[in-house]
Short mmCIF file of C-alpha atoms and ligand atoms in Angstrom, two decimals:
data_model
loop_
_atom_site.label_atom_id
_atom_site.label_comp_id
_atom_site.label_asym_id
_atom_site.label_seq_id
_atom_site.Cartn_x
_atom_site.Cartn_y
_atom_site.Cartn_z
CA UNK A 1 -110.08 -31.55 74.41
CA UNK A 2 -106.91 -31.18 72.42
CA UNK A 3 -106.75 -34.07 69.84
CA UNK A 4 -103.46 -34.98 68.04
CA UNK A 5 -104.10 -36.84 64.86
CA UNK A 6 -101.95 -38.77 62.45
CA UNK A 7 -104.34 -39.75 59.69
CA UNK A 8 -102.00 -41.19 57.03
CA UNK A 9 -99.79 -44.22 57.99
CA UNK A 10 -99.10 -47.77 56.80
CA UNK A 11 -99.30 -51.26 57.97
CA UNK A 12 -96.72 -53.95 57.46
CA UNK A 13 -98.58 -55.00 54.37
CA UNK A 14 -97.55 -51.95 52.44
CA UNK A 15 -94.45 -52.08 50.12
CA UNK A 16 -91.10 -51.24 52.03
CA UNK A 17 -92.73 -51.15 55.41
CA UNK A 18 -91.46 -52.45 58.69
CA UNK A 19 -92.67 -55.95 59.56
CA UNK A 20 -93.03 -54.79 63.18
CA UNK A 21 -96.08 -52.62 62.54
CA UNK A 22 -98.97 -54.22 64.41
CA UNK A 23 -102.08 -52.66 65.79
CA UNK A 24 -100.95 -52.95 69.39
CA UNK A 25 -97.52 -51.73 68.44
CA UNK A 26 -99.25 -48.65 66.97
CA UNK A 27 -101.06 -48.12 70.07
CA UNK A 28 -98.11 -47.98 72.26
CA UNK A 29 -96.16 -45.81 69.96
CA UNK A 30 -99.11 -43.45 69.80
CA UNK A 31 -99.16 -43.14 73.56
CA UNK A 32 -95.48 -42.38 73.65
CA UNK A 33 -95.82 -39.72 71.12
CA UNK A 34 -99.13 -38.21 72.52
CA UNK A 35 -101.25 -38.99 69.55
CA UNK A 36 -104.89 -39.75 70.42
CA UNK A 37 -106.24 -40.25 66.80
CA UNK A 38 -104.51 -42.62 64.51
CA UNK A 39 -105.41 -43.77 60.91
CA UNK A 40 -105.46 -47.56 60.74
CA UNK A 41 -103.80 -47.47 57.44
CA UNK A 42 -104.21 -50.05 54.58
CA UNK A 43 -107.91 -51.04 55.26
CA UNK A 44 -108.04 -52.28 51.60
CA UNK A 45 -105.54 -55.08 52.49
CA UNK A 46 -107.36 -58.26 53.28
CA UNK A 47 -104.92 -59.49 55.94
CA UNK A 48 -104.71 -56.16 57.57
CA UNK A 49 -108.37 -55.67 57.66
CA UNK A 50 -108.73 -59.16 59.23
CA UNK A 51 -106.36 -57.95 61.91
CA UNK A 52 -108.32 -54.66 62.46
CA UNK A 53 -111.49 -56.72 62.88
CA UNK A 54 -110.00 -59.06 65.22
CA UNK A 55 -108.29 -56.49 67.50
CA UNK A 56 -110.40 -53.40 67.34
CA UNK A 57 -113.77 -52.59 68.74
CA UNK A 58 -116.13 -49.80 68.11
CA UNK A 59 -116.09 -46.68 70.37
CA UNK A 60 -119.95 -46.49 70.72
CA UNK A 61 -121.36 -43.55 68.86
CA UNK A 62 -118.04 -42.00 67.84
CA UNK A 63 -117.42 -43.61 64.52
CA UNK A 64 -113.92 -44.57 65.70
CA UNK A 65 -112.29 -47.72 67.06
CA UNK A 66 -109.98 -48.76 69.94
CA UNK A 67 -108.01 -51.82 70.80
CA UNK A 68 -110.27 -54.23 72.41
CA UNK A 69 -110.70 -53.63 76.22
CA UNK A 70 -107.93 -50.80 76.10
CA UNK A 71 -108.15 -47.77 78.18
CA UNK A 72 -105.22 -46.02 76.48
CA UNK A 73 -107.17 -43.18 74.96
CA UNK A 74 -106.00 -43.90 71.52
CA UNK A 75 -108.66 -44.08 68.94
CA UNK A 76 -108.35 -45.50 65.46
CA UNK A 77 -109.99 -44.20 62.24
CA UNK A 78 -110.20 -46.67 59.26
CA UNK A 79 -107.96 -45.22 56.62
CA UNK A 80 -106.05 -46.16 53.48
CA UNK A 81 -103.83 -44.62 50.89
CA UNK A 82 -104.41 -45.63 47.32
CA UNK A 83 -102.58 -44.82 44.03
CA UNK A 84 -104.85 -43.86 41.16
CA UNK A 85 -103.20 -44.41 37.78
CA UNK A 86 -104.74 -42.91 34.73
CA UNK A 87 -104.30 -41.18 31.41
CA UNK A 88 -104.80 -37.52 30.98
CA UNK A 89 -104.25 -35.93 27.47
CA UNK A 90 -102.22 -38.92 26.67
CA UNK A 91 -100.00 -38.51 29.63
CA UNK A 92 -99.76 -41.12 32.46
CA UNK A 93 -100.83 -39.48 35.80
CA UNK A 94 -100.40 -41.11 39.24
CA UNK A 95 -101.99 -39.52 42.17
CA UNK A 96 -102.02 -40.81 45.76
CA UNK A 97 -105.15 -40.19 47.69
CA UNK A 98 -105.97 -40.94 51.44
CA UNK A 99 -109.38 -42.36 52.20
CA UNK A 100 -110.98 -42.08 55.85
CA UNK A 101 -114.33 -43.76 56.87
CA UNK A 102 -116.16 -44.09 60.21
CA UNK A 103 -116.89 -47.87 59.85
CA UNK A 104 -115.07 -51.04 59.23
CA UNK A 105 -118.18 -52.49 57.45
CA UNK A 106 -118.15 -49.53 55.15
CA UNK A 107 -114.50 -50.12 54.47
CA UNK A 108 -115.48 -53.45 53.38
CA UNK A 109 -118.04 -52.12 51.01
CA UNK A 110 -115.59 -49.76 49.66
CA UNK A 111 -113.08 -52.59 49.09
CA UNK A 112 -115.56 -54.38 47.10
CA UNK A 113 -116.08 -51.45 44.84
CA UNK A 114 -112.45 -50.64 44.46
CA UNK A 115 -111.35 -54.17 43.81
CA UNK A 116 -112.67 -53.73 40.42
CA UNK A 117 -109.83 -51.34 39.58
CA UNK A 118 -106.92 -53.23 41.05
CA UNK A 119 -105.65 -56.21 43.14
CA UNK A 120 -106.03 -54.90 46.73
CA UNK A 121 -104.11 -57.81 48.14
CA UNK A 122 -100.92 -56.97 46.28
CA UNK A 123 -99.99 -54.02 48.44
CA UNK A 124 -101.32 -52.20 51.41
CA UNK A 125 -101.25 -49.11 49.26
CA UNK A 126 -102.98 -50.52 46.20
CA UNK A 127 -102.62 -49.28 42.68
CA UNK A 128 -106.13 -48.49 41.12
CA UNK A 129 -106.50 -48.13 37.39
CA UNK A 130 -108.99 -45.21 37.74
CA UNK A 131 -108.73 -41.50 37.60
CA UNK A 132 -108.49 -39.45 40.80
CA UNK A 133 -112.06 -38.06 39.95
CA UNK A 134 -113.57 -41.66 39.51
CA UNK A 135 -112.05 -42.55 42.82
CA UNK A 136 -113.76 -39.74 44.67
CA UNK A 137 -117.04 -40.51 42.92
CA UNK A 138 -116.84 -44.19 43.54
CA UNK A 139 -116.01 -43.65 47.20
CA UNK A 140 -118.64 -41.16 48.01
CA UNK A 141 -121.32 -43.27 46.12
CA UNK A 142 -120.48 -46.16 48.45
CA UNK A 143 -120.17 -44.19 51.69
CA UNK A 144 -121.26 -40.65 51.75
CA UNK A 145 -119.35 -40.03 54.96
CA UNK A 146 -116.07 -41.10 53.67
CA UNK A 147 -113.47 -38.32 53.25
CA UNK A 148 -110.88 -38.21 50.48
CA UNK A 149 -107.90 -35.96 50.16
CA UNK A 150 -104.74 -35.85 48.04
CA UNK A 151 -101.69 -37.32 49.77
CA UNK A 152 -98.35 -35.42 49.95
CA UNK A 153 -99.81 -33.06 47.29
CA UNK A 154 -96.38 -31.81 45.97
CA UNK A 155 -94.17 -34.85 45.70
CA UNK A 156 -92.75 -35.30 42.18
CA UNK A 157 -94.39 -38.48 40.97
CA UNK A 158 -97.35 -39.11 43.01
CA UNK A 159 -98.41 -35.68 44.23
CA UNK A 160 -101.55 -34.10 42.76
CA UNK A 161 -99.29 -31.11 42.06
CA UNK A 162 -96.06 -32.88 41.72
CA UNK A 163 -93.35 -31.74 39.25
CA UNK A 164 -93.01 -34.92 37.29
CA UNK A 165 -96.52 -35.83 36.57
CA UNK A 166 -98.85 -33.69 38.64
CA UNK A 167 -101.69 -31.12 37.68
CA UNK A 168 -101.73 -27.36 38.02
CA UNK A 169 -104.91 -27.30 40.04
CA UNK A 170 -107.48 -29.35 41.90
CA UNK A 171 -109.99 -28.84 39.02
CA UNK A 172 -107.66 -30.23 36.54
CA UNK A 173 -106.86 -33.24 38.52
CA UNK A 174 -110.39 -34.05 40.10
CA UNK A 175 -112.64 -32.49 37.42
CA UNK A 176 -116.27 -32.10 38.69
CA UNK A 177 -115.27 -34.10 41.80
CA UNK A 178 -112.96 -31.33 43.08
CA UNK A 179 -115.99 -29.88 44.82
CA UNK A 180 -115.73 -32.88 47.11
CA UNK A 181 -112.04 -32.12 48.15
CA UNK A 182 -111.84 -30.11 51.34
CA UNK A 183 -108.22 -30.76 52.35
CA UNK A 184 -104.74 -31.54 51.06
CA UNK A 185 -101.83 -32.98 52.66
CA UNK A 186 -98.72 -30.86 52.42
CA UNK A 187 -96.26 -33.69 52.92
CA UNK A 188 -92.82 -33.52 54.39
CA UNK A 189 -91.22 -31.38 51.86
CA UNK A 190 -93.58 -28.51 52.06
CA UNK A 191 -95.05 -26.52 54.95
CA UNK A 192 -97.89 -24.12 55.34
CA UNK A 193 -95.88 -21.05 54.46
CA UNK A 194 -95.10 -22.51 51.10
CA UNK A 195 -98.65 -23.53 50.51
CA UNK A 196 -99.97 -20.08 51.48
CA UNK A 197 -98.26 -18.62 48.45
CA UNK A 198 -101.01 -20.28 46.17
CA UNK A 199 -104.23 -18.36 46.65
CA UNK A 200 -106.32 -21.26 44.85
CA UNK A 201 -105.34 -23.44 47.90
CA UNK A 202 -106.95 -21.06 50.55
CA UNK A 203 -109.99 -23.03 50.53
CA UNK A 204 -108.34 -26.33 51.57
CA UNK A 205 -107.50 -27.42 55.00
CA UNK A 206 -103.66 -28.16 54.96
CA UNK A 207 -103.21 -31.51 56.75
CA UNK A 208 -100.01 -32.90 57.97
CA UNK A 209 -99.45 -36.57 58.56
CA UNK A 210 -96.51 -38.87 59.02
CA UNK A 211 -97.05 -41.35 56.11
CA UNK A 212 -94.93 -43.70 58.29
CA UNK A 213 -93.43 -46.86 57.13
CA UNK A 214 -92.00 -47.85 60.53
CA UNK A 215 -93.32 -47.09 64.08
CA UNK A 216 -90.34 -44.90 64.81
CA UNK A 217 -91.61 -42.34 62.18
CA UNK A 218 -95.16 -42.06 63.64
CA UNK A 219 -96.12 -38.40 64.10
CA UNK A 220 -93.18 -36.93 62.39
CA UNK A 221 -95.97 -34.63 61.28
CA UNK A 222 -99.46 -34.33 62.93
CA UNK A 223 -102.64 -32.29 63.21
CA UNK A 224 -103.94 -30.63 66.37
CA UNK A 225 -107.61 -30.13 66.85
CA UNK A 226 -109.73 -28.86 69.75
CA UNK A 227 -112.86 -31.06 69.84
CA UNK A 228 -115.62 -31.20 72.30
CA UNK A 229 -116.08 -34.75 71.71
CA UNK A 230 -113.65 -37.06 69.84
CA UNK A 231 -115.74 -38.48 67.01
CA UNK A 232 -115.25 -39.06 63.34
CA UNK A 233 -118.02 -36.63 62.66
CA UNK A 234 -116.44 -33.77 64.74
CA UNK A 235 -113.10 -34.52 63.15
CA UNK A 236 -114.25 -34.20 59.55
CA UNK A 237 -116.29 -31.17 60.57
CA UNK A 238 -113.25 -29.39 62.03
CA UNK A 239 -111.43 -30.15 58.69
CA UNK A 240 -114.22 -29.17 56.27
CA UNK A 241 -115.16 -26.09 58.34
CA UNK A 242 -111.46 -25.02 58.92
CA UNK A 243 -112.47 -21.50 59.92
CA UNK A 244 -114.40 -22.78 62.95
CA UNK A 245 -111.11 -22.66 64.94
CA UNK A 246 -111.52 -26.35 65.79
CA UNK A 247 -108.43 -27.38 63.75
CA UNK A 248 -105.89 -25.27 65.81
CA UNK A 249 -102.34 -26.18 64.54
CA UNK A 250 -100.19 -28.59 62.45
CA UNK A 251 -96.86 -30.02 63.54
CA UNK A 252 -94.46 -29.86 60.72
CA UNK A 253 -91.25 -31.27 59.43
CA UNK A 254 -88.88 -28.40 58.46
CA UNK A 255 -89.56 -28.77 54.75
CA UNK A 256 -85.92 -28.88 53.82
CA UNK A 257 -85.67 -32.08 55.62
CA UNK A 258 -88.03 -33.80 53.54
CA UNK A 259 -86.57 -35.85 50.68
CA UNK A 260 -88.11 -34.02 47.70
CA UNK A 261 -87.47 -30.22 48.78
CA UNK A 262 -84.91 -29.22 46.09
CA UNK A 263 -84.48 -30.37 42.54
CA UNK A 264 -81.86 -33.03 41.96
CA UNK A 265 -80.44 -36.45 41.06
CA UNK A 266 -79.80 -38.79 43.73
CA UNK A 267 -77.43 -41.01 41.59
CA UNK A 268 -75.52 -38.08 40.33
CA UNK A 269 -75.19 -36.76 43.90
CA UNK A 270 -76.45 -33.47 42.57
CA UNK A 271 -79.00 -31.04 44.06
CA UNK A 272 -80.11 -27.59 43.06
CA UNK A 273 -82.07 -24.69 44.69
CA UNK A 274 -84.71 -23.70 42.15
CA UNK A 275 -84.32 -20.14 43.13
CA UNK A 276 -80.83 -20.28 41.66
CA UNK A 277 -82.79 -20.67 38.28
CA UNK A 278 -80.27 -22.71 36.61
CA UNK A 279 -82.70 -24.79 34.52
CA UNK A 280 -83.73 -28.34 35.03
CA UNK A 281 -81.08 -30.35 33.35
CA UNK A 282 -78.59 -32.26 35.46
CA UNK A 283 -74.97 -31.11 34.78
CA UNK A 284 -73.71 -34.67 35.45
CA UNK A 285 -75.93 -36.86 33.20
CA UNK A 286 -77.58 -34.22 31.15
CA UNK A 287 -81.00 -35.74 31.90
CA UNK A 288 -84.05 -33.80 33.38
CA UNK A 289 -83.69 -33.39 37.12
CA UNK A 290 -86.28 -34.69 39.45
CA UNK A 291 -88.21 -31.33 40.12
CA UNK A 292 -88.67 -30.87 43.81
CA UNK A 293 -91.55 -29.41 45.79
CA UNK A 294 -90.06 -25.84 46.20
CA UNK A 295 -89.69 -25.64 42.44
CA UNK A 296 -93.34 -26.61 41.95
CA UNK A 297 -94.61 -24.25 44.63
CA UNK A 298 -92.56 -21.54 42.87
CA UNK A 299 -94.20 -22.35 39.54
CA UNK A 300 -97.70 -22.22 40.95
CA UNK A 301 -97.32 -19.47 43.42
CA UNK A 302 -99.19 -16.19 42.90
CA UNK A 303 -98.06 -14.62 46.13
CA UNK A 304 -94.71 -13.49 47.54
CA UNK A 305 -92.87 -15.81 50.11
CA UNK A 306 -94.02 -14.89 53.62
CA UNK A 307 -97.61 -13.99 52.68
CA UNK A 308 -100.06 -15.26 55.46
CA UNK A 309 -103.67 -15.64 54.46
CA UNK A 310 -106.06 -14.03 57.03
CA UNK A 311 -107.57 -17.34 58.28
CA UNK A 312 -104.42 -19.37 58.26
CA UNK A 313 -104.13 -22.30 60.58
CA UNK A 314 -100.84 -21.79 62.69
CA UNK A 315 -98.19 -24.41 62.65
CA UNK A 316 -95.07 -25.29 64.55
CA UNK A 317 -91.85 -27.04 63.12
CA UNK A 318 -90.72 -30.15 64.92
CA UNK A 319 -88.00 -32.63 64.51
CA UNK A 320 -88.62 -36.18 65.91
CA UNK A 321 -87.17 -36.52 69.41
CA UNK A 322 -85.32 -39.61 68.47
CA UNK A 323 -83.48 -37.55 65.71
CA UNK A 324 -82.63 -34.77 68.22
CA UNK A 325 -81.11 -37.17 70.64
CA UNK A 326 -79.21 -39.02 68.00
CA UNK A 327 -77.94 -35.68 66.64
CA UNK A 328 -76.69 -34.63 69.99
CA UNK A 329 -75.03 -37.81 70.78
CA UNK A 330 -73.47 -37.98 67.42
CA UNK A 331 -75.16 -41.45 66.81
CA UNK A 332 -77.69 -42.94 64.38
CA UNK A 333 -81.37 -42.96 65.28
CA UNK A 334 -81.38 -46.75 65.56
CA UNK A 335 -78.65 -46.74 68.04
CA UNK A 336 -79.51 -48.37 71.38
CA UNK A 337 -78.11 -45.60 73.51
CA UNK A 338 -80.31 -43.05 71.65
CA UNK A 339 -83.39 -45.14 72.12
CA UNK A 340 -82.72 -45.45 75.88
CA UNK A 341 -82.24 -41.71 76.21
CA UNK A 342 -85.40 -41.05 74.27
CA UNK A 343 -87.33 -43.41 76.36
CA UNK A 344 -85.91 -41.97 79.69
CA UNK A 345 -87.10 -38.53 78.48
CA UNK A 346 -90.62 -39.73 77.80
CA UNK A 347 -90.79 -41.70 81.06
CA UNK A 348 -89.89 -38.64 83.16
CA UNK A 349 -91.46 -35.86 81.22
CA UNK A 350 -94.47 -37.31 79.30
CA UNK A 351 -95.37 -37.74 75.54
CA UNK A 352 -92.89 -36.76 72.89
CA UNK A 353 -95.10 -33.89 71.57
CA UNK A 354 -95.17 -32.37 75.15
CA UNK A 355 -91.40 -32.63 75.25
CA UNK A 356 -90.99 -31.03 71.71
CA UNK A 357 -93.32 -28.20 72.11
CA UNK A 358 -94.04 -27.43 75.81
CA UNK A 359 -91.74 -28.84 78.51
CA UNK A 360 -89.54 -26.22 80.14
CA UNK A 361 -85.93 -26.73 78.73
CA UNK A 362 -84.56 -26.88 82.33
CA UNK A 363 -86.51 -30.05 82.92
CA UNK A 364 -85.16 -31.51 79.61
CA UNK A 365 -81.60 -30.50 80.53
CA UNK A 366 -81.93 -32.14 83.87
CA UNK A 367 -82.52 -35.56 82.26
CA UNK A 368 -80.66 -35.34 78.94
CA UNK A 369 -78.21 -32.52 79.42
CA UNK A 370 -77.85 -28.96 78.26
CA UNK A 371 -77.08 -29.73 74.66
CA UNK A 372 -80.38 -31.69 74.10
CA UNK A 373 -82.38 -28.95 75.82
CA UNK A 374 -80.62 -26.38 73.68
CA UNK A 375 -81.19 -28.45 70.47
CA UNK A 376 -84.92 -28.70 71.28
CA UNK A 377 -85.02 -24.95 72.05
CA UNK A 378 -83.51 -24.26 68.70
CA UNK A 379 -86.04 -26.45 66.90
CA UNK A 380 -88.85 -24.61 68.56
CA UNK A 381 -87.52 -21.16 67.67
CA UNK A 382 -86.13 -21.95 64.19
CA UNK A 383 -82.47 -21.37 65.17
CA UNK A 384 -81.38 -24.21 62.96
CA UNK A 385 -79.47 -24.61 59.74
CA UNK A 386 -81.21 -26.81 57.02
CA UNK A 387 -79.48 -28.80 54.19
CA UNK A 388 -82.27 -29.54 51.79
CA UNK A 389 -83.33 -33.03 50.63
CA UNK A 390 -83.67 -33.92 46.97
CA UNK A 391 -84.75 -36.84 44.77
CA UNK A 392 -85.35 -39.28 47.55
CA UNK A 393 -82.46 -38.05 49.82
CA UNK A 394 -83.73 -36.69 53.14
CA UNK A 395 -82.29 -33.29 54.10
CA UNK A 396 -80.52 -32.64 57.33
CA UNK A 397 -81.06 -30.25 60.23
CA UNK A 398 -78.21 -28.79 62.17
CA UNK A 399 -79.68 -27.95 65.62
CA UNK A 400 -76.55 -26.73 67.42
CA UNK A 401 -73.86 -24.49 66.49
CA UNK A 402 -70.89 -26.65 66.57
CA UNK A 403 -67.37 -26.64 65.58
CA UNK A 404 -66.54 -28.97 62.49
CA UNK A 405 -64.95 -31.67 64.69
CA UNK A 406 -67.97 -31.94 66.81
CA UNK A 407 -70.52 -31.87 64.05
CA UNK A 408 -72.46 -35.02 63.28
CA UNK A 409 -70.15 -37.76 61.83
CA UNK A 410 -72.06 -38.43 58.56
CA UNK A 411 -71.48 -35.04 57.02
CA UNK A 412 -72.30 -35.44 53.33
CA UNK A 413 -71.10 -32.50 51.23
CA UNK A 414 -73.73 -31.82 48.41
CA UNK A 415 -72.35 -30.47 45.37
CA UNK A 416 -74.21 -27.44 44.08
CA UNK A 417 -74.74 -26.24 40.47
CA UNK A 418 -72.24 -23.34 41.04
CA UNK A 419 -69.57 -25.76 42.30
CA UNK A 420 -69.98 -27.79 39.07
CA UNK A 421 -69.80 -24.67 36.98
CA UNK A 422 -66.69 -23.56 38.95
CA UNK A 423 -65.13 -26.78 38.50
CA UNK A 424 -65.55 -26.55 34.67
CA UNK A 425 -64.13 -23.05 34.60
CA UNK A 426 -61.22 -24.13 36.65
ZN1 ZN B 1 -98.09 -42.00 48.85
ZN1 ZN B 2 -78.08 -36.60 36.78
#
C-alpha cells in the first residue's frame, strides 16, 4: 500500500512550538493531510514520553504505535530530533540529527544513555554535548534497530553541510560512523534537484519531512513509500535499500520558499542570489551574510544544475493547501475564512495530499472556484514565480499571474545587491 510518512516533527515541549500539539491533535491533522505514518517527535522529553505511553498502544508485530483503540489508520513511530554540539579543529559545530526507533521501551533506554550528555527535560529537541559520531555510536550501541539521519542537512547553523558551521562531507562530520548514515533530510530550502548535484550524496536516500512546530505545518514535506506491510522494519528497509523502488517519491516545498534559500541578513532586509557572485559581505552592515542553502550546494556541487542521477527517486513540489487558499483569497493562513474553505475542500474531496496531487482540477473548481483550481494546477506543473527566502525569512510563491492590484496584499520588496550598488552609484 501507499504510505505517506512525515518522520521529523515536534511536540509542544520543543522550543517555540504550538501549545496545541497533542497526540490526538496530531492524529486528526494526519488524517486530514493523508499521512499514515507520523513521527512522535520529542521522545527524549519526559512529559511528552509520559503522554506517548498513556495514549499510544503497540501495533502488534509492526514496531509502530497507534492511538489506543483508534481505527484511523495513522501509525506513530517514536522519533526525536537532537542537537549535537561539539568542537572540531577548535571550531564549534552544531549538527541536528533525527533518531527513529521501533519501541518506546528502547526509547527509554536511549534516553538514559543520552541524558549523560545534556538535560533532556530542558527542551523537546535537547542539546547534547557530544559529537555527531558519538551520537550515532551511542544510539546504535543501545538499540541496533535505531535509525539516525542528519536533519535539514543544508541549513546554515544546524545542518551537517550548513554554510555557517557545517562540514563538507558526511565522513568529516560523522567520522567512522558515517557508514551508519543511510539518509539525509534535504530540508525546506533545498530539493532533490539541488542535492543531485553532489555525487557523494548519491548513496543517501533523500528524506523530506515537515519539522513542524504547529499542526498546521504538518506534511509541508513528506515521503511516499509503497510497502507490502506497514512496519518499522519495512520502512527502514525501503530507505536503506533505496534502489528497491519501495521509496517512490518525496513531496517537496519549492526550495525558494524555505527560509534559508538565498544568502542574506534579515535585520538588514537584504538578500542575495549566490549565483550573482557578489561576495559574502552585507552591503548594509558590512558583516558576513548568513550563507544560504543554495550557496552551499553550489560550493559542494561537482555536477551541473539539472543533472539527474540514474536511480534518482522522483519528487513533486507542493504548497500547503491552506497557503494556496489564503493566497487566492488574499488572506493570511490563520484567517477563519481560509480555514473554512480548506476544511470544505477536504470534506468534499478527501485528504489534502490527494487534492494537491491527484484530484481533477474541475472538481476543485466546483468547490473553491476557478482561481484555486488554477493555482493548484500551477503548483503541480511548476508555473509559479518564487521569491527566495533568506536568513530566517520565508520565501513566497506567486501561484497566479495577477495584475499588481490583485496581488497578495503583503508584498514585500526585497532589495538586491544590484539595487544597493545602483543606489550608491546614483
Ligand atoms: Zn533542527
Ligand atoms: Zn547586514
